[in-house]
GROMACS .gro file of C-alpha atoms in nm:
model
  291
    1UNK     CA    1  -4.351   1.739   5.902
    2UNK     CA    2  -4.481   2.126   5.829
    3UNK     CA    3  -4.829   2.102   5.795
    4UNK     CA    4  -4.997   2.191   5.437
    5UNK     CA    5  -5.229   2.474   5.400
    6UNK     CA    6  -5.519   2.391   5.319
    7UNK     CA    7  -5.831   2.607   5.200
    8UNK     CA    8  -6.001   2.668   5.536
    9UNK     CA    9  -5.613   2.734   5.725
   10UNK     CA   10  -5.545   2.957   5.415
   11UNK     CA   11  -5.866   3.101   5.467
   12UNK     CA   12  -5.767   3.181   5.821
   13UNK     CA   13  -5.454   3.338   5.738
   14UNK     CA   14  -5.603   3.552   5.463
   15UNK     CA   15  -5.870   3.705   5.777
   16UNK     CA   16  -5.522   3.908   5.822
   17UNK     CA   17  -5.558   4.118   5.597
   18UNK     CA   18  -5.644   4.479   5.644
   19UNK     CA   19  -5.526   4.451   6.005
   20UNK     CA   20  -5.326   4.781   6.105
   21UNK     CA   21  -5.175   4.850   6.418
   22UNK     CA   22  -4.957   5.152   6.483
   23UNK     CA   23  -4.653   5.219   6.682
   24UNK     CA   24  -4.524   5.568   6.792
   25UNK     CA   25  -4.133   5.585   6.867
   26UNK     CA   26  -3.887   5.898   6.952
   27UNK     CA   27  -3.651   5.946   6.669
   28UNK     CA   28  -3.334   5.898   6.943
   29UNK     CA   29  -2.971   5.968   6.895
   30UNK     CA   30  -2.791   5.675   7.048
   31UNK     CA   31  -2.886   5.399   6.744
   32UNK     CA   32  -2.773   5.651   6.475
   33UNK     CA   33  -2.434   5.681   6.648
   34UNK     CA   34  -2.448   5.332   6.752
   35UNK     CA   35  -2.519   5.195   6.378
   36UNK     CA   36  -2.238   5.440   6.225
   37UNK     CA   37  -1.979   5.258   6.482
   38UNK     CA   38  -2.094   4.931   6.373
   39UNK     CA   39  -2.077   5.014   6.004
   40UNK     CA   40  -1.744   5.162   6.111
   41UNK     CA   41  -1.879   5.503   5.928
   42UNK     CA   42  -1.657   5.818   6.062
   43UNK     CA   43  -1.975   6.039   6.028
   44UNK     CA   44  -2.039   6.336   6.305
   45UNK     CA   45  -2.195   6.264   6.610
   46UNK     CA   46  -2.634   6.309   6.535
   47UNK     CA   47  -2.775   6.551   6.703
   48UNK     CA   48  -3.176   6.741   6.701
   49UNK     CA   49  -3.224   6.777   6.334
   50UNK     CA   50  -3.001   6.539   6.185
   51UNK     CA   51  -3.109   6.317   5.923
   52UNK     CA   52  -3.208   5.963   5.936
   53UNK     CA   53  -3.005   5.807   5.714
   54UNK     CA   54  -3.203   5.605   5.459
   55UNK     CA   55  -3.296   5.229   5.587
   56UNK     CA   56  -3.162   5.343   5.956
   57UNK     CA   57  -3.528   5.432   6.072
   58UNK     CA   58  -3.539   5.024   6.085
   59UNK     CA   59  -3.349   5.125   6.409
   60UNK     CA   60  -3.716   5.268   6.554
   61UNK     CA   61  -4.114   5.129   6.585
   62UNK     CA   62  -3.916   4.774   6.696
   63UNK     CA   63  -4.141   4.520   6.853
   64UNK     CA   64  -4.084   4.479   7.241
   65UNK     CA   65  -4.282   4.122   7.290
   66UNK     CA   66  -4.222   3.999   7.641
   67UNK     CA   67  -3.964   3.708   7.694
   68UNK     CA   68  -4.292   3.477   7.783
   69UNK     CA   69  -4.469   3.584   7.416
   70UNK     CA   70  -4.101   3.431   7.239
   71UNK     CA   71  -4.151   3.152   7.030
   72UNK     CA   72  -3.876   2.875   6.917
   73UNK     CA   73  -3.673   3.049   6.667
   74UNK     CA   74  -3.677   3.394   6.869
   75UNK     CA   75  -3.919   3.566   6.748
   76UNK     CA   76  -4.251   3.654   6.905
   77UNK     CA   77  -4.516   3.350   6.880
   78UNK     CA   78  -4.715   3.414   6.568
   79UNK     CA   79  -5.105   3.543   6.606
   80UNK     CA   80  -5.064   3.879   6.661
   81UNK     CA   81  -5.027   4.146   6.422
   82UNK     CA   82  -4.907   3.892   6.202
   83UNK     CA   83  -5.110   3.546   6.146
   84UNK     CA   84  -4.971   3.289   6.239
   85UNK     CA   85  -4.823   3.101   5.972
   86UNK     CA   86  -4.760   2.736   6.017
   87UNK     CA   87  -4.444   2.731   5.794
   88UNK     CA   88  -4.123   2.752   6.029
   89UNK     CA   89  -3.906   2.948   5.823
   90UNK     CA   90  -3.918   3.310   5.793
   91UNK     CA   91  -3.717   3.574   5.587
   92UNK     CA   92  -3.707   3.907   5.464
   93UNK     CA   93  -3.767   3.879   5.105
   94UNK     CA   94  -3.746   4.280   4.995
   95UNK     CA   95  -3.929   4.592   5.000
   96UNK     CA   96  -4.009   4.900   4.802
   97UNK     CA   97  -3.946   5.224   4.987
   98UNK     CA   98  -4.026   5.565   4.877
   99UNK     CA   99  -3.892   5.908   5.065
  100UNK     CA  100  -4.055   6.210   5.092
  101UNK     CA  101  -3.743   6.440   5.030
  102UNK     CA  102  -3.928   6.794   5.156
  103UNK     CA  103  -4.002   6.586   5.495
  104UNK     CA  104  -3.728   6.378   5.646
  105UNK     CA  105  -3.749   6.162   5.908
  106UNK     CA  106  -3.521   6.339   6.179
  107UNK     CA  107  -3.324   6.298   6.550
  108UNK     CA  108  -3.514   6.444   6.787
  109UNK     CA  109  -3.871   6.394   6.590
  110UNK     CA  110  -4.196   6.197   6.767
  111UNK     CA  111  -4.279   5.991   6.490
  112UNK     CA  112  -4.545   5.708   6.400
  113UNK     CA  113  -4.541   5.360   6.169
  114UNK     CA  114  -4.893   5.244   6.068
  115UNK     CA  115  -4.869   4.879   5.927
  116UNK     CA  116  -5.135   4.738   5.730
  117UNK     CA  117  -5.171   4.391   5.592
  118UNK     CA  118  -5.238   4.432   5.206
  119UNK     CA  119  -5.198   4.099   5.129
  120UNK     CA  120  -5.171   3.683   5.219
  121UNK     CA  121  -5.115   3.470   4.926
  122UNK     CA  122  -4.975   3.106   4.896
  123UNK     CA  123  -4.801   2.904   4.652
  124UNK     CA  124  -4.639   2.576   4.610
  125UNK     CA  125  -4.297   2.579   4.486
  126UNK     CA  126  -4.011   2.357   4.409
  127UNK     CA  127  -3.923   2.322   4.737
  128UNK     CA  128  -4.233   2.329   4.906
  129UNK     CA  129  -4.524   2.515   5.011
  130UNK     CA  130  -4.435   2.937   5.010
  131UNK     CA  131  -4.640   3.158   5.186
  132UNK     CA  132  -4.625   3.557   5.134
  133UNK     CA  133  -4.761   3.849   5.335
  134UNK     CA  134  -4.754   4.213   5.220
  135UNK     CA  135  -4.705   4.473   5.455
  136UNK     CA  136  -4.781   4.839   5.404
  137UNK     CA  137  -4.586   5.093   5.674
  138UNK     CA  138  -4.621   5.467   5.632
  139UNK     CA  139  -4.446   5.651   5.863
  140UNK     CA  140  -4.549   5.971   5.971
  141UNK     CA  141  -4.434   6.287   6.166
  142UNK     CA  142  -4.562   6.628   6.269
  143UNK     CA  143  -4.538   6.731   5.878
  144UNK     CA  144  -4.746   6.422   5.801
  145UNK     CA  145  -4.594   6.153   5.553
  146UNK     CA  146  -4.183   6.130   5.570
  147UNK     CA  147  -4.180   5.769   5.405
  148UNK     CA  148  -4.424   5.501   5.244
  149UNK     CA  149  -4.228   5.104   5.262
  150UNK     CA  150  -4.354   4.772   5.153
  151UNK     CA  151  -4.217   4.503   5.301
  152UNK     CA  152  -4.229   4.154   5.163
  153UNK     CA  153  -4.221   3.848   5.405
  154UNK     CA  154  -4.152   3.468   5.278
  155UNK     CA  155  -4.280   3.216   5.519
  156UNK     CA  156  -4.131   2.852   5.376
  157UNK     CA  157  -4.155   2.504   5.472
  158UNK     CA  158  -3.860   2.290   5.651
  159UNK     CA  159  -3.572   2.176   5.468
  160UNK     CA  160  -3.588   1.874   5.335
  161UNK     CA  161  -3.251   1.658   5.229
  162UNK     CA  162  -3.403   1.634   4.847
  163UNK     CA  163  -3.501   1.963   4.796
  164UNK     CA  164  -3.378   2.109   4.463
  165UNK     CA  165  -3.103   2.366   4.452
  166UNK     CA  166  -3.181   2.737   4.380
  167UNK     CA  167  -2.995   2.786   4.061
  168UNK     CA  168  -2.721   3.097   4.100
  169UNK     CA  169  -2.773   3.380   3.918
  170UNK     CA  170  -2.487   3.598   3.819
  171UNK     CA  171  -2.456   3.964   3.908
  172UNK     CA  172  -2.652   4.248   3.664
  173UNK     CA  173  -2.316   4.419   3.553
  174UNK     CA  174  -1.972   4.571   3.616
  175UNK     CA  175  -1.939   4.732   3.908
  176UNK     CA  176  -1.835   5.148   3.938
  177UNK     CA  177  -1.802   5.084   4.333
  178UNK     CA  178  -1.707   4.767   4.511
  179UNK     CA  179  -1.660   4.709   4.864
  180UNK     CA  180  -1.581   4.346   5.049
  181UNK     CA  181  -1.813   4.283   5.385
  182UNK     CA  182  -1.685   4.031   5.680
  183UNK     CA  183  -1.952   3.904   5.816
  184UNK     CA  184  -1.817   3.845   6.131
  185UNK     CA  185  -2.051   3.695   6.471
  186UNK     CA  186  -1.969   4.080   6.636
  187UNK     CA  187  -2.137   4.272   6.340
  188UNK     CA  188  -2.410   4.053   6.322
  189UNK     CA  189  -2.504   4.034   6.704
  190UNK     CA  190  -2.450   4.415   6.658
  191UNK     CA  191  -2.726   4.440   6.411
  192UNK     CA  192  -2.946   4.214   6.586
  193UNK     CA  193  -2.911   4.393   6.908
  194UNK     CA  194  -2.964   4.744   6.711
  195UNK     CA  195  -3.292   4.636   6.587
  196UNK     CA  196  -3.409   4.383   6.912
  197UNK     CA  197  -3.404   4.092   6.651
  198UNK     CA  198  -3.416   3.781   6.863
  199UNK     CA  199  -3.458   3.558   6.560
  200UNK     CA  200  -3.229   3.268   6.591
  201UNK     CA  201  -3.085   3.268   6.222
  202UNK     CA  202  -2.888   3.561   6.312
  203UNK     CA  203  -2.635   3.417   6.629
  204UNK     CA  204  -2.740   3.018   6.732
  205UNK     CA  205  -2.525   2.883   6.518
  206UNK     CA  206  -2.627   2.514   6.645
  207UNK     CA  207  -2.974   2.647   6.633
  208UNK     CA  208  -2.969   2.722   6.285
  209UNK     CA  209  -2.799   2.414   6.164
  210UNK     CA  210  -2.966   2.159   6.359
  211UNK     CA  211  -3.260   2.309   6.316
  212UNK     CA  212  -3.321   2.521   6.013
  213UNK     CA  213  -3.099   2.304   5.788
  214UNK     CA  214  -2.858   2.608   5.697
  215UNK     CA  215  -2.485   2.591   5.671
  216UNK     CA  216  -2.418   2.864   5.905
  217UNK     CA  217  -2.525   3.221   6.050
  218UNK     CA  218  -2.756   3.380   5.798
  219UNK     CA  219  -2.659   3.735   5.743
  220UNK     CA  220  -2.979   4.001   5.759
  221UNK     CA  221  -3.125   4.091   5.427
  222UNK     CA  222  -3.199   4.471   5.593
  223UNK     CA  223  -2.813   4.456   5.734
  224UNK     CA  224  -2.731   4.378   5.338
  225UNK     CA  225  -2.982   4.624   5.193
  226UNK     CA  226  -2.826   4.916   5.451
  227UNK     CA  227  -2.463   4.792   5.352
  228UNK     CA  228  -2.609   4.876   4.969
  229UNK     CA  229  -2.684   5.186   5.031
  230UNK     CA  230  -2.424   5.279   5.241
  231UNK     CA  231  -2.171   5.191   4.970
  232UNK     CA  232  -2.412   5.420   4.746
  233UNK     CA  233  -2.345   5.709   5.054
  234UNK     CA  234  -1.978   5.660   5.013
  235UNK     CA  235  -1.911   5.689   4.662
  236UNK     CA  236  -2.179   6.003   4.636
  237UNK     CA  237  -2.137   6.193   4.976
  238UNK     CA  238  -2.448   6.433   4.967
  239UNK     CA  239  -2.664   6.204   4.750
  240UNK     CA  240  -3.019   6.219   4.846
  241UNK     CA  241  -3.236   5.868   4.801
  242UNK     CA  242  -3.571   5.935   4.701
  243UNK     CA  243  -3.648   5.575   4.610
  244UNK     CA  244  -3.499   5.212   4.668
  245UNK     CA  245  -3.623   4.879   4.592
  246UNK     CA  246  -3.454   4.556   4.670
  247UNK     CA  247  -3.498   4.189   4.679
  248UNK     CA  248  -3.346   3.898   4.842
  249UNK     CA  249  -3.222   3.606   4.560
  250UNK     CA  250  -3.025   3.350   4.762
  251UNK     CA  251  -2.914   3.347   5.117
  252UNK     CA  252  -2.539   3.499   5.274
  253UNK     CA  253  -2.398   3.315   5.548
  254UNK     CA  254  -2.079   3.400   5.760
  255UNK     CA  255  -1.880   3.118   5.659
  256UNK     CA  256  -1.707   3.356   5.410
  257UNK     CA  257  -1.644   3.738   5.298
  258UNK     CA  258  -1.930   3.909   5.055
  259UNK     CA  259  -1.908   4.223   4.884
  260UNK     CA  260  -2.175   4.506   4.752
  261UNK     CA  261  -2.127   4.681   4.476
  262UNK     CA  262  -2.275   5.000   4.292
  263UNK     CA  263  -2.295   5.120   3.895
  264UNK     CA  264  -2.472   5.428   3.861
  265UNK     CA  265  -2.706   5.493   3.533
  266UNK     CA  266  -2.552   5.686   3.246
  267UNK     CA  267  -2.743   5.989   3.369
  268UNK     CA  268  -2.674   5.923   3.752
  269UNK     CA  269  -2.999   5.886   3.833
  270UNK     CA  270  -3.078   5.542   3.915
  271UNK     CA  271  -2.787   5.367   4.080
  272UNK     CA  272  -2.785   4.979   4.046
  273UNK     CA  273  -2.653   4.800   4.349
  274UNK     CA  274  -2.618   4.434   4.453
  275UNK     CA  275  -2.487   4.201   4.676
  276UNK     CA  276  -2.295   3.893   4.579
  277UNK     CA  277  -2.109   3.589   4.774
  278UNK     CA  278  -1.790   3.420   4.772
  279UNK     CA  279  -1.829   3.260   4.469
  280UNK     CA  280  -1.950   3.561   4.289
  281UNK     CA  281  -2.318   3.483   4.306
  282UNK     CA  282  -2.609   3.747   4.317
  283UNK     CA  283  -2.754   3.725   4.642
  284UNK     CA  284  -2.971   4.056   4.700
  285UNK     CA  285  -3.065   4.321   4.400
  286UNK     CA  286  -3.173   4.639   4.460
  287UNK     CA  287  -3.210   4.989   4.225
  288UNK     CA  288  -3.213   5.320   4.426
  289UNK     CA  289  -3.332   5.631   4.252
  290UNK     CA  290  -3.211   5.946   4.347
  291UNK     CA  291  -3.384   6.330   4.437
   0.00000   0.00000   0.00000
């Protein structure tokens, strides 16, 4: 059984907070190119000055822990940068990103992330104890500030067999743009491989059964949240993103076909996008804003 936080390990966890570490990276060519071939995009090939594409710098500032430093469910062993969080499962709740659009991150650039811990809090839900940290990454190039990006982590207990059932929610609206995603073992290996993801979720199928009590291979909330606004570069070729906020609501496996879909604002400046399953269910909500 998970082991409950209690106020001295909470106490602990909370000493994490306004940690910052910060992690230089060369704005490379190859994972553009190699993320527009796995989001079969026809774009032209990136070259010194070319654009970042927004989400894509998630291809950049990865972690590089050594094979020794992995833990059970592929990650790196908790303690680090990160405290180390008792609660086995981990996911990528959402994030609020904002763009500077007169200083783009660019191929070619020598660039920076500093991460900062804002924030540990705790709370006992339905299904269990819920633990949240906060993290703050600004990343910088020789202009100075190119993007500012919260990023919301969920650390939850185990599944247990009488653990309620997340009650669907239905998508916002009617859709302007609609595309349908297979979410096949290649693309998500892909995207795992693109951003060194060793987490388990992604490609162990018996892993995540057996162990994390899922039905199958959970699909990436940042693969989902780049799918969004990819759909959103599609239907407006030349759009510029100045903002985009998004949030995980239920979980997409590969057992079936998804789709993400876009409905732009009566003045086109806000585009609403989501993600929904199978059975028509919301499973990630996001709003992008646009320059």
């Amino acid at each position: 059984m998970t082991p409950s936080l209690d106020a001295a390990a909470l106490a602990h966890l909370q000493s994490w907070q306004g940690q910052s570490e910060t992690t230089p990276d060369t704005l490379t060519a190859a994972p553009v190119r190699a993320l527009s071939a796995t989001l079969d995009r026809d774009d032209a090939a990136p070259v010194p000055g070319t654009e970042v594409p927004p989400l894509w710098h998630w291809l950049y500032f990865l972690p590089h822990a050594r094979q020794s430093e992995i833990g059970p469910d592929g990650h790196a062993r908790r303690g680090g940068f990160l405290p180390p969080v008792p609660l086995p499962r981990r996911m990528w709740a959402g994030g609020r990103l904002r763009w500077d659009a007169g200083n783009p991150l660019q191929v070619g650039q020598e660039a920076q992330r500093v991460s900062t811990i804002q924030s540990v809090k705790h709370k006992a839900g339905r299904s269990g104890e819920l633990l949240f940290v906060l993290v703050e990454h600004r990343f910088l190039n020789a202009n100075g500030l190119a993007l500012t990006e919260e990023h919301d982590i969920v650390y939850r207990a185990a599944v247990q067999p009488n653990d309620p059932v997340p009650q669907p929610q239905q998508p916002p609206a009617q859709a302007a743009w609609s595309r349908t995603i297979v979410p096949d073992d290649v693309l998500l290996f892909r995207y795992s491989a693109l951003t060194f993801n060793g987490h388990r979720i992604h490609y162990d199928r018996q892993y995540v059964t057996q162990v994390e009590g899922y039905p199958g291979l959970i699909v990436h909330g940042p693969l989902i949240a780049t799918l969004l606004l990819d759909l959103l570069r599609r239907s407006l070729p030349g759009a510029r993103v100045a903002a985009f906020d998004f949030k995980a609501v239920r979980p997409t496996f590969d057992l079936h076909p998804f789709s993400v879909h876009g409905q732009p604002s009566a003045d086109g400046k806000t585009i609403a996008l989501w993600a929904q399953d199978h059975e028509g269910f919301l499973t990630m909500q996001a709003t992008a804003t646009l320059a």
